[in-house]
Short mmCIF file of C-alpha atoms and ligand atoms in Angstrom, two decimals:
data_model
loop_
_atom_site.label_atom_id
_atom_site.label_comp_id
_atom_site.label_asym_id
_atom_site.label_seq_id
_atom_site.Cartn_x
_atom_site.Cartn_y
_atom_site.Cartn_z
CA MET A 60 148.26 58.17 104.70
CA VAL A 61 151.14 60.66 104.77
CA LEU A 62 150.41 62.28 101.43
CA GLU A 63 147.57 62.21 98.93
CA THR A 64 147.11 64.24 95.79
CA HIS A 65 143.71 64.24 94.15
CA ASP A 66 143.47 65.20 90.46
CA VAL A 67 146.20 67.81 90.76
CA VAL A 68 146.46 70.08 87.71
CA LYS A 69 149.16 72.70 87.12
CA ARG A 70 148.84 74.99 84.13
CA PHE A 71 151.37 77.52 82.86
CA SER A 72 149.31 79.73 80.52
CA GLY A 73 148.71 77.36 77.56
CA LEU A 74 150.71 74.40 78.89
CA VAL A 75 149.22 71.73 81.12
CA ALA A 76 152.38 70.63 82.97
CA VAL A 77 150.52 68.36 85.42
CA ASN A 78 147.23 66.85 84.37
CA GLU A 79 144.89 65.40 87.03
CA VAL A 80 147.53 63.40 88.88
CA SER A 81 146.40 61.44 91.92
CA LEU A 82 148.96 59.62 94.01
CA HIS A 83 149.62 58.67 97.62
CA VAL A 84 152.48 57.89 99.95
CA ALA A 85 151.79 55.66 102.97
CA GLU A 86 153.65 55.84 106.28
CA GLY A 87 157.20 54.49 105.91
CA GLU A 88 157.00 54.08 102.14
CA ILE A 89 159.61 55.04 99.55
CA VAL A 90 157.69 55.88 96.37
CA GLY A 91 159.39 56.73 93.08
CA LEU A 92 157.95 59.40 90.79
CA ILE A 93 159.44 58.80 87.38
CA GLY A 94 158.96 59.93 83.78
CA PRO A 95 160.88 61.42 80.85
CA ASN A 96 162.39 64.93 80.87
CA GLY A 97 159.71 67.60 81.00
CA ALA A 98 157.03 65.14 82.19
CA GLY A 99 156.01 67.43 85.06
CA LYS A 100 157.74 65.73 88.00
CA THR A 101 159.34 68.84 89.51
CA THR A 102 156.18 70.82 88.87
CA LEU A 103 154.18 68.23 90.81
CA LEU A 104 156.64 68.36 93.73
CA ASN A 105 156.33 72.16 93.69
CA ALA A 106 152.54 71.90 93.77
CA ILE A 107 152.71 69.55 96.77
CA ALA A 108 155.30 71.62 98.65
CA GLY A 109 153.49 74.92 98.07
CA LEU A 110 156.14 76.50 95.86
CA ALA A 111 153.73 76.79 92.94
CA PRO A 112 150.20 75.89 94.07
CA PRO A 113 148.01 73.66 91.90
CA THR A 114 145.64 75.24 89.37
CA SER A 115 143.06 72.71 90.57
CA GLY A 116 142.87 69.49 92.54
CA ARG A 117 143.71 68.83 96.17
CA VAL A 118 146.75 68.07 98.29
CA VAL A 119 146.20 66.28 101.60
CA PHE A 120 149.17 66.02 103.96
CA LEU A 121 148.92 63.96 107.17
CA GLY A 122 145.16 63.87 106.79
CA LYS A 123 144.75 67.65 106.48
CA GLU A 124 143.87 69.52 103.32
CA THR A 125 146.92 71.67 102.53
CA THR A 126 146.22 72.73 98.93
CA GLY A 127 147.90 76.08 98.27
CA PHE A 128 149.59 76.33 101.68
CA PRO A 129 152.88 78.28 101.40
CA PRO A 130 156.17 76.34 101.61
CA GLU A 131 157.07 77.65 105.10
CA LYS A 132 153.79 76.36 106.45
CA MET A 133 154.25 72.96 104.78
CA CYS A 134 157.75 72.83 106.23
CA HIS A 135 156.49 73.58 109.73
CA MET A 136 153.86 70.86 109.31
CA GLY A 137 156.58 68.32 108.49
CA LEU A 138 157.13 68.39 104.74
CA SER A 139 160.62 68.90 103.41
CA ARG A 140 162.15 68.70 99.97
CA THR A 141 165.49 68.80 98.21
CA PHE A 142 165.97 70.73 94.99
CA GLN A 143 167.04 69.58 91.53
CA ILE A 144 169.45 72.55 91.66
CA PRO A 145 170.34 73.29 95.31
CA ARG A 146 170.95 76.94 96.19
CA PRO A 147 172.29 77.29 99.72
CA PHE A 148 173.29 80.69 101.13
CA PRO A 149 176.69 80.93 99.39
CA LYS A 150 178.46 83.04 102.03
CA MET A 151 177.44 80.73 104.87
CA THR A 152 179.34 77.59 105.79
CA ALA A 153 177.73 74.19 105.24
CA LEU A 154 177.06 74.00 108.98
CA GLU A 155 175.44 77.45 109.10
CA ASN A 156 173.13 76.52 106.23
CA VAL A 157 171.90 73.43 108.09
CA LEU A 158 171.61 75.42 111.30
CA THR A 159 169.42 78.03 109.60
CA ALA A 160 167.02 75.30 108.53
CA ALA A 161 167.12 73.71 112.00
CA VAL A 162 166.26 77.00 113.69
CA PHE A 163 163.58 78.24 111.28
CA GLY A 164 162.21 74.96 109.97
CA LYS A 165 160.28 73.44 112.86
CA LYS A 166 158.62 76.22 114.83
CA GLU A 167 155.15 74.85 115.40
CA ARG A 168 156.04 71.25 116.18
CA GLY A 169 158.75 72.12 118.71
CA GLY A 170 161.05 69.39 117.37
CA GLY A 171 161.38 66.42 119.63
CA GLY A 172 160.78 67.61 123.18
CA ALA A 173 164.07 67.94 125.05
CA LYS A 174 166.12 71.02 124.27
CA THR A 175 168.64 69.97 121.68
CA ASP A 176 171.55 72.22 120.87
CA PRO A 177 170.89 73.24 117.23
CA TRP A 178 174.63 73.52 116.49
CA ARG A 179 175.21 69.98 117.67
CA ALA A 180 172.11 68.69 115.89
CA SER A 181 173.26 70.32 112.63
CA ARG A 182 176.74 68.83 112.92
CA GLU A 183 175.20 65.42 113.55
CA LEU A 184 172.99 65.79 110.48
CA LEU A 185 176.00 66.52 108.27
CA GLU A 186 177.60 63.37 109.69
CA PHE A 187 174.36 61.44 109.15
CA VAL A 188 174.32 62.33 105.42
CA GLU A 189 178.05 61.51 105.30
CA PHE A 190 178.93 65.01 104.16
CA PRO A 191 182.28 64.43 102.45
CA VAL A 192 184.10 67.67 103.40
CA SER A 193 184.47 69.91 106.44
CA ALA A 194 181.27 71.34 107.94
CA ASP A 195 183.06 74.68 108.07
CA ILE A 196 183.59 75.02 104.34
CA LEU A 197 181.91 78.02 102.67
CA SER A 198 178.95 76.79 100.63
CA GLU A 199 180.03 78.71 97.53
CA ASN A 200 183.05 76.40 97.35
CA LEU A 201 181.05 73.15 97.14
CA ASN A 202 180.78 71.03 94.00
CA THR A 203 177.46 69.67 92.72
CA VAL A 204 177.66 66.38 94.59
CA GLN A 205 178.60 68.11 97.87
CA LEU A 206 175.80 70.66 97.35
CA LYS A 207 173.26 67.87 96.98
CA ARG A 208 174.46 66.23 100.18
CA LEU A 209 174.25 69.58 102.02
CA ASP A 210 170.75 70.12 100.63
CA LEU A 211 169.74 66.74 102.04
CA ALA A 212 171.04 67.64 105.51
CA ARG A 213 169.25 71.00 105.23
CA ALA A 214 166.00 69.24 104.32
CA LEU A 215 166.32 66.87 107.29
CA ALA A 216 167.00 69.70 109.74
CA SER A 217 163.31 70.55 110.06
CA SER A 218 162.57 66.97 111.25
CA PRO A 219 160.19 66.13 108.39
CA ARG A 220 157.57 63.36 108.29
CA LEU A 221 157.75 63.35 104.48
CA LEU A 222 160.75 64.09 102.32
CA LEU A 223 160.46 64.94 98.62
CA LEU A 224 163.70 64.25 96.74
CA ASP A 225 164.27 65.78 93.29
CA GLU A 226 167.06 63.95 91.44
CA LEU A 227 169.26 63.72 94.47
CA ALA A 228 171.61 61.26 92.78
CA ALA A 229 172.18 63.01 89.44
CA GLY A 230 175.89 63.08 88.60
CA LEU A 231 177.01 60.53 91.20
CA THR A 232 179.63 57.87 90.50
CA GLU A 233 178.91 54.16 91.00
CA GLY A 234 180.44 54.20 94.51
CA GLU A 235 178.56 57.34 95.48
CA LEU A 236 175.28 55.73 94.31
CA LYS A 237 175.81 52.88 96.78
CA ASP A 238 176.39 55.48 99.53
CA ILE A 239 173.24 57.43 98.70
CA ILE A 240 171.14 54.24 98.64
CA ARG A 241 172.38 53.41 102.13
CA ILE A 242 171.71 56.96 103.34
CA ILE A 243 168.16 57.01 101.94
CA PHE A 244 167.38 53.72 103.72
CA LYS A 245 168.78 55.23 106.94
CA ILE A 246 166.41 58.18 106.51
CA ARG A 247 163.43 55.89 106.01
CA ASP A 248 164.48 53.91 109.09
CA ARG A 249 164.12 57.15 111.08
CA GLY A 250 160.41 57.01 110.24
CA ILE A 251 160.49 59.50 107.37
CA SER A 252 158.40 58.64 104.32
CA ILE A 253 159.90 59.49 100.93
CA LEU A 254 158.61 60.51 97.50
CA MET A 255 161.55 60.58 95.12
CA VAL A 256 161.93 61.87 91.60
CA GLU A 257 164.76 59.98 89.96
CA HIS A 258 166.09 58.96 86.54
CA ILE A 259 168.74 56.45 87.65
CA MET A 260 167.18 52.99 87.31
CA GLN A 261 169.65 51.32 89.70
CA LEU A 262 168.54 53.67 92.45
CA ILE A 263 164.84 53.34 91.68
CA MET A 264 165.00 49.54 91.58
CA SER A 265 166.97 49.30 94.86
CA LEU A 266 164.98 51.83 96.87
CA CYS A 267 161.37 52.16 95.75
CA GLU A 268 158.69 49.67 96.68
CA ARG A 269 156.19 51.45 94.43
CA LEU A 270 156.38 53.68 91.35
CA VAL A 271 154.19 56.34 89.78
CA VAL A 272 155.00 57.14 86.15
CA ILE A 273 154.00 60.37 84.45
CA GLN A 274 154.37 61.43 80.83
CA PHE A 275 153.28 64.81 79.42
CA GLY A 276 151.84 65.60 82.84
CA THR A 277 149.56 62.55 82.92
CA LYS A 278 149.90 59.44 85.06
CA ILE A 279 150.43 56.46 82.75
CA ALA A 280 151.34 53.72 85.24
CA GLU A 281 151.43 53.01 88.95
CA GLY A 282 152.17 49.97 91.08
CA PRO A 283 154.88 47.74 92.59
CA THR A 284 158.30 48.62 91.14
CA GLN A 285 158.90 45.27 89.42
CA ASP A 286 155.51 45.35 87.67
CA VAL A 287 155.84 48.95 86.50
CA ALA A 288 159.39 48.33 85.24
CA ARG A 289 158.02 45.56 82.99
CA ASP A 290 155.08 47.66 81.70
CA PRO A 291 155.49 48.22 77.93
CA LYS A 292 153.78 51.66 78.23
CA VAL A 293 156.61 52.79 80.49
CA ALA A 294 159.39 51.57 78.18
CA GLU A 295 157.63 53.30 75.29
CA ALA A 296 157.39 56.60 77.21
CA TYR A 297 161.15 56.54 77.79
CA LEU A 298 162.06 55.42 74.26
CA GLY A 299 160.03 58.26 72.81
CA SER A 300 162.08 60.76 74.82
CA SER A 301 165.76 61.64 75.02
CA HIS A 302 166.38 58.73 77.47
N1 ATP B 445 157.50 78.15 85.74
C1 ATP B 445 157.18 77.60 84.56
N2 ATP B 445 156.61 78.32 83.58
C2 ATP B 445 156.27 77.76 82.39
N3 ATP B 445 156.47 76.46 82.10
C3 ATP B 445 157.06 75.70 83.04
C4 ATP B 445 157.44 76.22 84.31
N4 ATP B 445 158.01 75.21 85.04
C5 ATP B 445 157.96 74.12 84.25
N5 ATP B 445 157.40 74.40 83.06
C6 ATP B 445 157.16 73.44 81.96
O1 ATP B 445 156.38 72.39 82.49
C7 ATP B 445 156.79 71.12 81.94
C8 ATP B 445 157.18 70.20 83.07
O2 ATP B 445 158.44 70.63 83.62
P1 ATP B 445 159.11 69.93 84.87
O3 ATP B 445 160.31 70.74 85.22
O4 ATP B 445 158.10 69.74 85.93
O5 ATP B 445 159.53 68.53 84.28
P2 ATP B 445 160.37 67.36 84.95
O6 ATP B 445 159.56 66.11 84.79
O7 ATP B 445 160.82 67.74 86.30
O8 ATP B 445 161.63 67.26 83.95
P3 ATP B 445 163.19 66.90 84.24
O9 ATP B 445 163.26 65.40 84.32
O10 ATP B 445 163.89 67.40 83.03
O11 ATP B 445 163.60 67.59 85.50
C9 ATP B 445 157.89 71.43 80.96
O12 ATP B 445 157.35 71.52 79.68
C10 ATP B 445 158.42 72.77 81.45
O13 ATP B 445 158.98 73.49 80.38
MG1 MG B 446 162.61 68.06 87.18
#
């Protein structure tokens, strides 16, 4: 198993944002983590990635207990994530941002044996994610869609085993959705497992073999995508929200 969470709880003073959520991601899987706005999806990703450690419960990554490990350590172990709101270094070019992640992201694992030129590897990653503008553009000049694509290249630069995606496709046009679906499959074909938070049904239905649904921090459904999509509890959770 690449990732397991066991009864993960995250409390913010009075609020239980994540309530005893257990889930798993197997090798090579693309799992969708869905639920209405405010359900606790980003909070759960943060608990897994070490950005805001769980109040209780356990996180097991690649068979090792990693509960409360800081994000740098998780990154070095092979866990990467994209952000709902990407914040690259604004005064660096797109290429320099990816390079920074390539240089600092994979210390302990050495990153694939033969000495690869990090500049070349970073350029190739921008090509791999089909970055739509020049690699030499200053990051402060990128629009939301370009920022998300850069963030994806940045996340891949540390050669992860597991990638957590937080609403990577928000704001994309129909054509861009097709592109991102293709790119996510390419990532999985590189042997990277994926846990993705997403609201866009088209994307979820095309990409995810399995879904975990949370509402008010609690898991309400889990299983093969087609089954979960037909579950009346899930429709109800969405109808009762702003979606
Ligand atoms: N740092 C924090 N301090 C206090 N409350 C927080 C904090 N972060 C999140 N919350 C609260 O926890 C709950 C879950 O938020 P979270 O951002 O995880 O939801 P989400 O499922 O990612 O929603 P969305 O789909 O809108 O991104 C919300 O009620 C939110 O207000
Ligand atoms: Mg969120």
